[in-house]
Amino acid sequence: MNDRIRISVDAMGGDIGPRVAIHGAALALKERKNTSFIFHGRKEEIEPLLDEFPALKPVSEVRHCDNVIAMDEKPSQALRKGRNNSSMWAALQSVKDGEADVAISGGNTGALMAMATFCLRPMEGISRPAIAAIWPTLRSDIVVLDVGATVGGDAKQLVDFSVLGAALARALFDQDLPTVGLLNVGSEEVKGLETVKEAGRMLGHASGAGFLYHGFVEGDDIGKGTVDVVVTEGFTGNIVLKTAEGTARQVAGYLRSALTANFMSKVGAFFARQALTALRRKMDPRTVNGGVFLGLNGIVIKSHGGTDEIGYKSALGLAYEMARSHLIDKISEGLSRFPPIVESQPELEAEGKPA
Amino acid sequence: MNDRIRISVDAMGGDIGPRVAIHGAALALKERKNTSFIFHGRKEEIEPLLDEFPALKPVSEVRHCDNVIAMDEKPSQALRKGRNNSSMWAALQSVKDGEADVAISGGNTGALMAMATFCLRPMEGISRPAIAAIWPTLRSDIVVLDVGATVGGDAKQLVDFSVLGAALARALFDQDLPTVGLLNVGSEEVKGLETVKEAGRMLGHASGAGFLYHGFVEGDDIGKGTVDVVVTEGFTGNIVLKTAEGTARQVAGYLRSALTANFMSKVGAFFARQALTALRRKMDPRTVNGGVFLGLNGIVIKSHGGTDEIGYKSALGLAYEMARSHLIDKISEGLSRFPPIVESQPELEAEGKPA
């Protein structure tokens, strides 16, 4: 039983209700047999669903919980009303108590982040957690963070995010020294926000400690896959993520119109249907569903609230891989390899002065 | 001659040299006959090129200028070395002197913005200029600004950008009250950066003065075309623009791979070739080449430095339309319709207090 990955599921989180989570778990179990689940939520809704999936039922436990955090609840409200007694909180508590290796929820992102921070606490040396996205690029998948946990942030935070993102890349891609780039408006050292430039100086000093610092990257470097980890604060990161999703949908819309424009294009689409189906699958946002909360004493995966069972299965797969690869240990190791920020600052100041 | 649009061209700006500008002008002239050109740059390079285009030559004047601003020159350096005596400066000076209706350059963006600000000066009431992009969406073209003139910025600047962007939308799309949205991480009023929230309050008070304030928009609203004008500061705006370009290229790359994957997909691509060519044209970044500098006493268009004659023709078309629609007058009118910020601030403060 020791090599079993135990996933704690907020079965009530999401726009649609527990069906997506249970059905998704049944699909995930087919791909990764050594998984067990704790479902938190309303027993009367969850148990009949488990009866539909006979393979899932024996590896599942249901913990009853009446209180459900609404999708539009403010984080502070959610914390006040749902602390200790909501399905979201209970899912996190199972990780804290060591009953589960990872928690997952499709609920309200802000509430989940607030509760996770409160329940699991930030790791030592990390001031604020981040949300990382696994981003498909022309080269391979990369990590982009923060895509929405923070708004604004100083240089120290960007450095923290680099360490967190690099640990995630090591866990995901089996690389010893992933490359890290800071998102900026130009690749030259003179351009951009002061905080980003300051973070660049700090990372330059620490390159080699669990990652290679590449320098600044621009928006189009994300899709090219120029680096393994793209670091930015959550305001820009969230907007960038949604812009890219929107652009992909827009181009897919153009393609759909083009291929149904006339008889000949429909014939063409018929012949190319296999390739086009593969393309559709490649661009399906459900296959990369799941944001990883980084910087807390426990792994939490946020599934998209509006996804279906296929998307939920992907998020559960991500949760499984994060637990299996001992993400938290990799992050601790990354933090210990990193020279403490407090020591590097006097050195930076000294540089400006004549020797 | 009065209805002729006179375009002042920095013929030396760009990665490739004057050929792109001259050839682009010849193509632009075919589409818009009532255009004339002043080319600034090295006579010995420009004149032989004009000889190749007999229709262009009679409506063109060449002003010799030896000094060329390098693509990698820092703005401050460029200003120091190129003020009064570079082809870039001379192109702007022609607009200032009333010899031309609009200036265009494919040169170094930072240098062009610094010189344009110095030569043409910001309009009264505008603290910093912006660069606007014309962005194709699923609905129609929209305006996105600032895509790179500023880094950071306060609420007043975002309000300025809204007025400038709305004027551009009125000039471009023939709409009396374009909708304006502020780019943010969520559409709810409680989320996001303080400066964006403050700008939202100021715009809420002024909605109707040349535009309708829609509220906050998210990254995926850009591609959907939710509003006519999307406003953000230049750091996020530049990254968003490049991310979208990168994503479009990424998806196009996937499509290309899919349609050459096997024999059947190649057959399909053959039948659908007309539709696919139309799609390629639609997604061609050259068709939407050209950033508009807004907020200065004169219209300046920045063409992409690496574009070819087709891209340059598009940028010249944009320059023509901006001049023809009297963009500067529309902006002045927008600024006069807008309630002065200084008056609205005490009112905003008063709101927080009990009546």
XYZ file of C-alpha atoms in Angstrom:
710
model
C 0.000 0.000 0.000
C 2.990 2.269 0.476
C 3.461 3.044 -3.201
C -0.200 3.962 -3.529
C -0.837 7.645 -4.310
C -3.650 8.941 -2.134
C -5.631 11.850 -3.583
C -7.935 13.994 -1.462
C -10.773 15.359 -3.602
C -13.040 18.326 -2.923
C -15.888 16.577 -4.743
C -18.197 19.596 -4.495
C -15.859 22.157 -6.091
C -16.575 23.226 -9.662
C -19.463 24.572 -11.676
C -21.179 21.256 -12.264
C -21.120 19.253 -9.027
C -19.608 15.937 -7.937
C -20.336 13.956 -11.126
C -17.322 15.450 -12.937
C -14.961 14.632 -10.043
C -16.178 11.033 -9.598
C -16.317 10.245 -13.309
C -12.903 11.877 -13.749
C -11.488 9.758 -10.917
C -12.848 6.593 -12.534
C -11.055 7.513 -15.774
C -7.853 8.467 -13.926
C -7.835 5.142 -12.072
C -7.823 3.255 -15.384
C -4.541 4.969 -16.306
C -2.914 4.827 -12.868
C -4.112 1.773 -10.958
C -2.252 2.445 -7.726
C -4.388 5.441 -6.768
C -6.837 5.787 -3.908
C -9.267 8.604 -3.248
C -10.890 10.400 -0.352
C -13.961 12.285 -1.594
C -15.122 15.161 0.590
C -18.683 16.368 0.171
C -22.318 15.411 0.373
C -22.561 11.652 0.920
C -26.050 11.466 -0.549
C -24.752 12.867 -3.840
C -21.387 11.113 -3.955
C -22.326 7.550 -3.010
C -24.860 6.933 -5.789
C -22.224 8.145 -8.261
C -19.622 5.735 -6.872
C -22.118 2.897 -7.396
C -21.898 3.642 -11.110
C -18.153 2.951 -11.136
C -17.487 -0.462 -9.580
C -13.703 -0.294 -10.033
C -13.480 3.051 -8.290
C -15.636 2.258 -5.276
C -13.215 -0.097 -3.434
C -10.349 2.422 -3.543
C -12.548 5.324 -2.450
C -13.600 6.681 0.899
C -16.353 9.270 1.318
C -16.196 11.897 4.068
C -19.470 13.645 4.540
C -19.502 17.414 4.579
C -22.556 19.605 4.026
C -20.942 22.987 3.584
C -19.897 23.919 0.039
C -17.919 27.048 -0.919
C -19.749 28.936 -3.661
C -17.896 29.740 -6.896
C -18.460 33.483 -6.417
C -17.577 33.677 -2.723
C -14.854 36.164 -1.816
C -11.728 34.518 -0.340
C -12.174 36.272 3.023
C -15.844 35.216 3.221
C -14.979 31.666 2.231
C -12.348 31.488 4.961
C -14.761 32.832 7.565
C -17.626 30.558 6.627
C -15.832 27.472 5.360
C -12.834 27.072 7.633
C -12.894 23.677 9.355
C -16.284 22.697 7.959
C -16.385 22.860 4.148
C -15.562 20.152 1.595
C -12.744 22.388 0.309
C -11.185 22.767 3.736
C -11.609 19.069 4.543
C -9.825 18.134 1.306
C -6.839 20.244 2.370
C -6.931 18.994 5.964
C -6.462 15.412 4.738
C -3.139 16.461 3.208
C -2.128 18.314 6.352
C -2.958 15.246 8.465
C -0.892 12.991 6.211
C -3.905 10.955 5.109
C -3.437 12.024 1.514
C -0.457 12.946 -0.683
C -2.173 15.681 -2.648
C -5.451 17.644 -2.637
C -7.516 18.701 -5.632
C -10.456 21.055 -6.094
C -12.353 22.539 -9.005
C -13.716 25.277 -6.754
C -13.233 29.018 -6.552
C -9.498 29.741 -7.067
C -9.244 32.668 -4.652
C -11.013 30.770 -1.868
C -8.912 27.655 -2.468
C -5.692 29.681 -2.334
C -6.767 31.471 0.857
C -7.778 28.218 2.560
C -4.707 26.322 1.351
C -2.421 29.071 2.632
C -4.234 29.092 5.967
C -4.426 25.314 6.334
C -1.075 24.175 4.935
C 0.988 27.342 5.610
C 3.746 28.665 3.352
C 7.043 26.804 3.365
C 9.837 28.351 5.366
C 11.452 31.201 3.442
C 8.528 31.616 1.025
C 6.459 34.733 1.624
C 3.634 34.101 -0.843
C 2.531 31.023 -2.759
C 2.137 30.942 -6.538
C 0.004 29.097 -9.067
C 1.946 27.372 -11.832
C 0.522 26.361 -15.216
C 1.908 23.576 -17.372
C 2.088 25.236 -20.780
C 2.383 23.326 -24.073
C 4.911 24.933 -26.441
C 6.445 24.164 -29.842
C 9.395 22.509 -28.052
C 7.809 20.694 -25.088
C 5.736 21.508 -22.034
C 7.089 24.283 -19.847
C 6.128 25.828 -16.480
C 4.707 29.347 -16.260
C 4.127 31.032 -12.910
C 2.543 32.910 -11.187
C -0.713 32.762 -13.161
C -2.958 34.283 -10.552
C -2.128 33.853 -6.858
C -0.464 37.234 -6.426
C -1.074 40.704 -7.774
C 2.081 42.761 -7.997
C 5.103 41.632 -6.042
C 8.715 42.507 -5.345
C 11.999 41.081 -6.634
C 12.324 38.625 -3.739
C 8.970 37.115 -4.713
C 10.049 36.669 -8.322
C 13.168 34.916 -7.046
C 11.006 32.648 -4.840
C 8.821 31.853 -7.842
C 11.933 30.928 -9.815
C 13.001 28.442 -7.160
C 9.456 27.021 -6.930
C 9.023 26.805 -10.691
C 12.424 25.192 -11.169
C 11.541 22.540 -8.573
C 8.294 21.833 -10.416
C 10.186 21.561 -13.709
C 12.652 19.124 -12.113
C 9.720 17.060 -10.830
C 7.824 17.146 -14.131
C 10.490 16.951 -16.780
C 13.236 14.977 -15.062
C 15.777 17.697 -15.709
C 18.511 18.477 -13.261
C 19.026 22.117 -14.203
C 15.952 23.588 -15.897
C 16.394 27.018 -17.484
C 14.539 29.954 -15.927
C 13.563 33.186 -17.678
C 11.998 36.356 -16.288
C 9.130 37.709 -18.363
C 9.932 41.254 -19.461
C 9.323 43.705 -22.314
C 12.749 43.252 -23.865
C 15.682 40.938 -23.563
C 18.199 43.738 -22.876
C 19.245 44.365 -19.297
C 18.231 48.031 -19.391
C 14.550 47.549 -20.117
C 11.506 46.819 -18.043
C 10.191 47.061 -14.522
C 12.655 47.782 -11.709
C 11.474 44.747 -9.717
C 12.134 42.473 -12.681
C 15.589 43.924 -13.240
C 16.417 43.553 -9.542
C 15.190 39.932 -9.601
C 17.377 39.352 -12.658
C 20.449 40.515 -10.755
C 19.602 38.245 -7.817
C 19.018 35.237 -10.072
C 22.233 35.914 -11.975
C 24.125 35.483 -8.732
C 22.338 32.240 -7.894
C 22.307 30.534 -11.309
C 23.349 26.906 -10.946
C 21.570 26.413 -7.608
C 18.885 24.073 -8.962
C 18.386 25.944 -12.233
C 20.155 27.906 -14.924
C 19.179 31.550 -15.151
C 18.627 32.363 -18.822
C 17.841 36.087 -18.507
C 14.804 38.032 -19.648
C 12.290 36.493 -22.026
C 9.470 38.150 -23.980
C 5.860 37.144 -24.528
C 6.561 35.215 -27.722
C 9.257 33.155 -25.999
C 6.521 31.328 -24.078
C 5.030 29.635 -27.147
C 8.502 28.966 -28.555
C 9.527 27.204 -25.358
C 12.728 29.248 -25.063
C 13.098 28.321 -21.372
C 11.710 25.579 -19.102
C 10.319 28.023 -16.539
C 8.839 31.462 -17.250
C 8.506 33.643 -14.147
C 6.259 36.678 -13.668
C 3.920 38.049 -11.001
C 0.288 37.007 -10.961
C -1.311 40.031 -12.595
C 0.631 39.788 -15.837
C 0.771 35.975 -15.596
C -2.984 35.590 -15.348
C -3.632 37.993 -18.217
C -0.998 36.281 -20.364
C -2.496 32.833 -19.692
C -5.982 33.970 -20.625
C -4.759 35.893 -23.671
C -2.994 32.790 -24.974
C -6.106 30.640 -24.378
C -8.204 33.273 -26.121
C -5.834 33.494 -29.079
C -5.768 29.706 -29.482
C -9.582 29.654 -29.497
C -9.644 32.540 -31.961
C -7.309 30.790 -34.403
C -9.265 27.538 -34.004
C -12.400 29.525 -34.835
C -10.772 30.904 -37.990
C -9.720 27.392 -38.998
C -13.217 26.022 -38.448
C -14.696 28.782 -40.617
C -12.080 28.214 -43.313
C -12.732 24.469 -43.482
C -16.492 24.896 -43.763
C -16.324 27.866 -46.121
C -17.093 26.000 -49.345
C -17.532 22.552 -50.870
C -13.853 22.076 -51.706
C -12.692 23.009 -48.232
C -15.203 20.548 -46.762
C -13.831 17.821 -49.013
C -10.350 18.753 -47.865
C -11.408 18.622 -44.224
C -12.900 15.183 -44.844
C -9.635 13.788 -46.192
C -7.576 15.453 -43.471
C -10.026 14.536 -40.714
C -7.642 12.241 -38.873
C -4.912 14.869 -38.729
C -7.442 17.534 -37.786
C -8.788 15.373 -34.967
C -5.247 14.921 -33.671
C -4.778 18.691 -33.876
C -8.028 19.290 -32.009
C -6.868 16.893 -29.304
C -3.498 18.647 -29.094
C -5.195 22.016 -28.670
C -7.862 20.733 -26.293
C -7.520 22.835 -23.131
C -8.759 19.827 -21.137
C -5.529 17.931 -21.747
C -3.508 20.501 -19.814
C -6.085 21.181 -17.109
C -4.722 21.843 -13.636
C -2.829 24.622 -11.892
C -0.268 23.647 -9.274
C -0.172 25.651 -6.026
C 3.476 26.076 -5.112
C 5.148 27.230 -1.912
C 2.884 25.552 0.648
C 3.585 22.602 2.932
C 1.519 20.288 0.765
C 0.558 19.855 -2.864
C -2.729 21.326 -4.070
C -4.042 21.099 -7.616
C -6.693 23.466 -8.927
C -8.823 21.973 -11.690
C -10.719 24.323 -13.992
C -14.192 24.890 -12.535
C -15.975 24.422 -15.836
C -14.154 21.324 -17.062
C -15.708 17.908 -17.731
C -14.592 14.426 -16.663
C -11.824 14.355 -19.301
C -10.387 17.601 -17.968
C -10.756 16.399 -14.392
C -8.928 13.206 -15.280
C -6.007 15.328 -16.595
C -5.896 17.343 -13.377
C -5.909 14.108 -11.340
C -3.071 12.808 -13.507
C -1.103 15.945 -12.724
C -1.877 15.537 -9.001
C -0.654 11.941 -9.167
C 2.600 12.881 -10.893
C 3.293 15.702 -8.460
C 2.860 13.337 -5.506
C 4.816 10.497 -7.124
C 7.780 12.736 -7.927
C 7.904 14.095 -4.364
C 7.441 17.693 -5.436
C 7.609 19.065 -1.898
C 10.987 17.407 -1.304
C 12.263 18.804 -4.593
C 11.169 22.298 -3.561
C 12.787 21.998 -0.112
C 15.943 20.801 -1.761
C 15.786 23.742 -4.215
C 15.325 26.207 -1.367
C 18.280 24.746 0.518
C 20.500 24.902 -2.568
C 19.620 28.553 -3.106
C 21.887 31.081 -1.412
C 19.848 33.002 1.152
C 18.623 36.318 -0.248
C 19.631 38.258 2.860
C 23.268 37.411 2.280
C 23.323 38.385 -1.371
C 21.959 41.883 -0.882
C 24.991 43.594 0.705
C 27.067 42.103 -2.078
C 24.764 43.663 -4.663
C 25.044 47.041 -3.000
C 28.800 46.798 -2.782
C 28.995 46.277 -6.530
C 27.925 49.807 -7.297
C 30.696 51.323 -5.225
C 34.340 51.673 -6.239
C 36.458 48.836 -4.847
C -3.727 69.057 -53.832
C -5.559 69.791 -50.626
C -7.115 66.352 -50.248
C -3.754 64.726 -50.797
C -2.388 62.827 -47.786
C 1.283 63.636 -47.292
C 3.343 60.942 -45.595
C 6.787 61.628 -44.169
C 8.889 58.451 -44.283
C 12.034 57.613 -42.314
C 13.322 55.558 -45.234
C 16.358 54.297 -43.287
C 14.448 52.831 -40.319
C 14.081 49.061 -40.170
C 16.277 45.994 -40.283
C 16.576 45.824 -44.053
C 17.154 49.344 -45.392
C 15.237 51.700 -47.692
C 14.100 49.091 -50.233
C 11.216 47.939 -48.034
C 9.966 51.492 -47.473
C 10.155 52.522 -51.154
C 8.666 49.297 -52.496
C 5.971 49.467 -49.789
C 5.163 53.043 -50.794
C 4.801 52.011 -54.437
C 2.294 49.327 -53.401
C 0.435 51.709 -51.066
C 0.148 54.313 -53.824
C -1.665 51.796 -56.054
C -4.381 51.464 -53.411
C -4.577 55.120 -52.433
C -3.710 57.349 -55.394
C -3.956 60.682 -53.586
C -0.842 60.113 -51.488
C 2.484 61.908 -51.643
C 5.706 61.042 -49.878
C 8.742 62.720 -48.388
C 11.547 60.187 -47.984
C 14.216 61.052 -45.442
C 17.567 59.289 -45.718
C 20.561 58.652 -47.923
C 19.874 60.089 -51.362
C 22.353 57.754 -53.048
C 20.379 54.750 -51.783
C 16.849 56.117 -52.154
C 16.990 57.666 -55.627
C 17.995 54.535 -57.545
C 15.110 52.726 -55.823
C 12.634 55.423 -56.882
C 13.792 54.953 -60.471
C 12.418 51.406 -60.260
C 8.903 52.673 -59.516
C 7.907 55.228 -62.164
C 4.453 55.895 -60.679
C 5.903 56.659 -57.257
C 8.672 58.998 -58.345
C 6.546 62.035 -59.340
C 4.716 62.104 -55.966
C 7.925 61.679 -53.970
C 10.494 64.062 -52.611
C 13.841 62.963 -51.203
C 15.512 64.808 -48.325
C 19.066 63.787 -47.865
C 20.224 62.803 -44.416
C 23.363 60.804 -43.613
C 22.787 59.968 -39.981
C 20.815 56.787 -39.272
C 19.647 55.643 -35.823
C 20.798 52.073 -35.178
C 18.207 49.435 -34.219
C 20.003 48.705 -30.935
C 20.648 52.298 -29.894
C 19.337 53.285 -26.459
C 16.645 55.999 -26.595
C 18.800 58.476 -24.657
C 21.775 57.848 -26.942
C 19.598 58.155 -30.032
C 18.252 61.480 -28.818
C 21.723 62.781 -28.080
C 23.229 61.700 -31.366
C 20.273 61.909 -33.730
C 18.351 64.965 -32.642
C 18.037 67.441 -35.525
C 20.220 65.432 -37.881
C 18.948 61.861 -38.338
C 16.463 60.503 -40.878
C 14.162 59.572 -37.990
C 14.179 63.065 -36.555
C 13.756 64.668 -39.981
C 10.696 62.476 -40.653
C 9.097 63.780 -37.445
C 10.145 67.373 -38.097
C 8.215 67.352 -41.389
C 5.028 66.653 -39.419
C 5.868 69.342 -36.898
C 6.475 71.856 -39.688
C 3.165 71.012 -41.327
C 4.784 69.659 -44.482
C 3.366 66.205 -43.850
C 0.194 64.840 -42.226
C 1.781 61.797 -40.656
C 5.249 60.306 -40.071
C 6.257 56.655 -40.322
C 9.372 54.741 -39.325
C 10.391 51.103 -39.114
C 13.232 52.013 -36.762
C 14.010 51.340 -33.134
C 10.752 51.781 -31.150
C 12.305 53.267 -28.019
C 14.319 55.811 -29.999
C 11.320 56.733 -32.161
C 9.139 57.266 -29.096
C 11.803 59.381 -27.370
C 12.343 61.517 -30.471
C 8.642 61.829 -31.254
C 7.922 62.940 -27.692
C 10.766 65.454 -27.848
C 9.945 66.758 -31.328
C 6.148 66.765 -31.340
C 5.526 67.135 -27.572
C 2.654 65.514 -25.665
C -0.816 67.013 -26.146
C -2.044 69.248 -23.395
C -3.343 67.205 -20.462
C -1.554 64.009 -21.529
C 1.413 63.111 -19.352
C 2.796 60.184 -21.350
C 2.128 58.937 -24.873
C 1.059 55.375 -25.668
C 1.450 52.920 -28.531
C -1.797 51.435 -29.796
C -2.103 48.180 -31.745
C -4.954 47.373 -34.119
C -5.892 43.839 -33.031
C -7.931 41.438 -35.163
C -10.571 39.573 -33.110
C -13.400 37.118 -33.755
C -15.824 40.064 -33.910
C -13.868 42.813 -35.712
C -10.663 44.779 -35.280
C -10.210 46.438 -31.913
C -7.674 48.824 -30.357
C -5.294 47.649 -27.620
C -3.040 50.109 -25.801
C -0.447 50.706 -24.406
C 1.642 47.974 -26.041
C 5.044 49.291 -25.092
C 5.553 53.026 -24.628
C 5.236 53.016 -20.831
C 6.320 50.654 -18.086
C 4.067 50.823 -15.067
C 1.778 53.813 -14.693
C -0.880 55.283 -12.456
C -4.671 55.465 -12.730
C -4.609 58.873 -14.432
C -2.461 57.403 -17.199
C -4.887 54.531 -17.754
C -7.677 57.095 -18.020
C -5.619 59.093 -20.549
C -5.047 55.901 -22.545
C -8.806 55.261 -22.537
C -9.494 58.697 -24.030
C -6.711 58.248 -26.603
C -7.786 54.713 -27.517
C -11.428 55.732 -27.830
C -10.480 58.552 -30.191
C -8.504 56.095 -32.316
C -11.473 53.708 -32.367
C -13.768 56.556 -33.452
C -11.323 57.428 -36.221
C -10.844 53.819 -37.337
C -14.252 52.226 -36.932
C -16.603 55.165 -37.481
C -18.272 54.574 -34.139
C -19.542 57.423 -32.030
C -19.274 55.730 -28.636
C -16.779 52.860 -28.678
C -16.723 50.620 -25.608
C -13.649 50.715 -23.382
C -12.493 47.926 -21.038
C -9.651 47.900 -18.506
C -7.499 44.784 -18.635
C -7.568 43.049 -15.263
C -7.353 39.609 -13.653
C -11.081 39.299 -13.055
C -14.242 41.075 -14.031
C -15.364 41.667 -10.435
C -14.766 45.092 -8.927
C -12.818 43.737 -5.950
C -9.995 42.101 -7.873
C -6.767 43.306 -9.370
C -4.243 46.083 -9.105
C -5.156 49.198 -7.118
C -4.257 51.489 -10.028
C -6.618 49.581 -12.316
C -9.449 49.718 -9.786
C -8.914 53.437 -9.284
C -8.921 53.999 -13.058
C -12.156 51.995 -13.225
C -13.813 54.350 -10.747
C -12.646 57.403 -12.680
C -13.852 55.961 -16.001
C -17.194 54.999 -14.471
C -17.784 58.663 -13.679
C -16.844 59.759 -17.186
C -18.596 57.088 -19.277
C -20.438 58.692 -22.156
C -17.771 61.358 -22.771
C -16.632 59.960 -26.126
C -16.829 56.297 -25.073
C -18.832 53.835 -23.012
C -16.969 52.364 -20.072
C -17.607 48.611 -20.084
C -15.705 47.669 -16.917
C -12.872 45.186 -16.430
C -12.001 42.681 -19.129
C -9.754 39.620 -18.947
C -7.067 38.308 -21.282
C -9.446 36.114 -23.271
C -11.784 39.048 -23.906
C -9.196 40.493 -26.302
C -9.537 37.687 -28.862
C -13.306 37.614 -28.410
C -13.563 41.314 -29.166
C -15.653 41.994 -26.056
C -14.878 45.727 -26.223
C -13.633 48.139 -28.899
C -10.732 49.416 -26.812
C -8.672 47.396 -24.305
C -6.585 49.548 -21.969
C -3.536 48.508 -19.951
C -0.093 49.890 -19.148
C 2.828 49.139 -21.445
C 4.533 46.349 -19.513
C 1.536 44.026 -19.509
C 0.378 45.309 -22.900
C 3.654 44.544 -24.621
C 3.882 41.073 -23.081
C 0.258 40.340 -24.003
C 0.803 41.443 -27.614
C 3.869 39.249 -28.007
C 2.234 36.304 -26.246
C -0.728 36.462 -28.628
C 1.581 36.668 -31.664
C 3.566 33.739 -30.287
C 0.447 31.674 -29.654
C -0.885 32.342 -33.152
C 2.438 31.219 -34.622
C 2.420 28.157 -32.356
C -1.060 27.076 -33.478
C -0.161 27.746 -37.114
C 2.870 25.511 -36.586
C 0.665 22.740 -35.202
C -1.683 23.083 -38.176
C 1.177 22.922 -40.649
C 2.497 19.743 -38.985
C -0.991 18.210 -38.947
C -1.610 18.893 -42.641
C 1.709 17.400 -43.701
C 1.575 14.461 -41.283
C 0.474 11.797 -43.774
C -0.748 11.236 -47.299
C -4.429 11.699 -46.506
C -3.865 14.973 -44.680
C -1.834 16.228 -47.665
C -4.713 15.316 -49.974
C -7.061 17.170 -47.649
C -4.800 20.219 -47.610
C -4.764 20.144 -51.422
C -8.564 20.258 -51.659
C -8.841 22.908 -48.981
C -5.928 24.941 -50.320
C -7.995 27.963 -51.255
C -9.545 28.199 -47.800
C -6.188 27.576 -46.169
C -4.585 30.331 -48.217
C -7.333 32.701 -47.112
C -6.693 31.618 -43.530
C -2.967 32.200 -43.918
C -3.682 35.665 -45.261
C -6.028 36.377 -42.368
C -3.389 35.332 -39.856
C -0.540 37.067 -41.659
C 0.980 39.498 -39.148
C 1.903 41.759 -42.074
C -1.728 42.677 -42.692
C -2.011 44.353 -39.299
C 1.466 45.891 -39.230
C 1.755 49.288 -37.608
C 1.559 50.705 -34.098
C 0.003 54.132 -33.646
C 1.713 56.597 -31.297
C -1.031 58.398 -29.418
C -0.964 61.490 -27.248
C 1.471 63.615 -29.245
C 0.844 66.729 -31.357
C 1.157 64.754 -34.558
C 0.535 61.263 -35.858
C 3.409 58.800 -35.904
C 3.175 55.212 -37.131
C 5.721 52.599 -36.135
C 6.115 49.842 -38.705
C 7.635 46.527 -37.619
C 11.395 46.696 -38.169
C 11.592 43.251 -39.737
C 8.617 43.499 -42.090
C 8.733 43.345 -45.900
C 7.122 45.595 -48.513
C 3.683 44.036 -47.948
C 3.884 44.798 -44.241
C 5.172 48.288 -44.934
C 2.272 48.882 -47.323
C -0.145 47.979 -44.485
C 1.550 50.402 -42.121
C 1.378 53.132 -44.786
C -2.319 52.354 -45.257
C -2.839 52.806 -41.532
C -0.888 56.095 -41.634
C -3.085 57.276 -44.496
C -6.317 56.398 -42.696
C -5.197 58.086 -39.493
C -4.408 61.282 -41.367
C -7.580 61.143 -43.492
C -9.826 60.696 -40.469
C -8.207 63.613 -38.636
C -7.115 61.529 -35.678
C -5.539 64.455 -33.823
C -8.788 66.443 -34.002
C -10.722 63.431 -32.737
C -8.351 63.110 -29.792
C -8.568 66.822 -28.960
C -12.321 66.571 -29.128
C -12.221 63.479 -26.859
C -10.041 65.283 -24.352
C -12.362 68.281 -24.308
C -15.419 66.067 -23.802
C -13.768 64.329 -20.872
C -14.384 65.868 -17.455
C -11.039 67.106 -16.119
C -9.476 64.609 -13.753
C -8.619 67.285 -11.195
C -12.292 68.013 -10.690
C -13.353 64.396 -10.314
C -10.875 63.542 -7.602
C -12.424 65.381 -4.652
C -15.728 63.804 -5.609
C -14.137 60.356 -5.481
C -12.679 61.068 -2.081
C -15.989 62.336 -0.782
C -17.621 59.051 -1.729
C -15.809 57.160 0.960
C -17.083 59.464 3.683
C -20.584 59.487 5.154
C -22.788 62.112 3.502
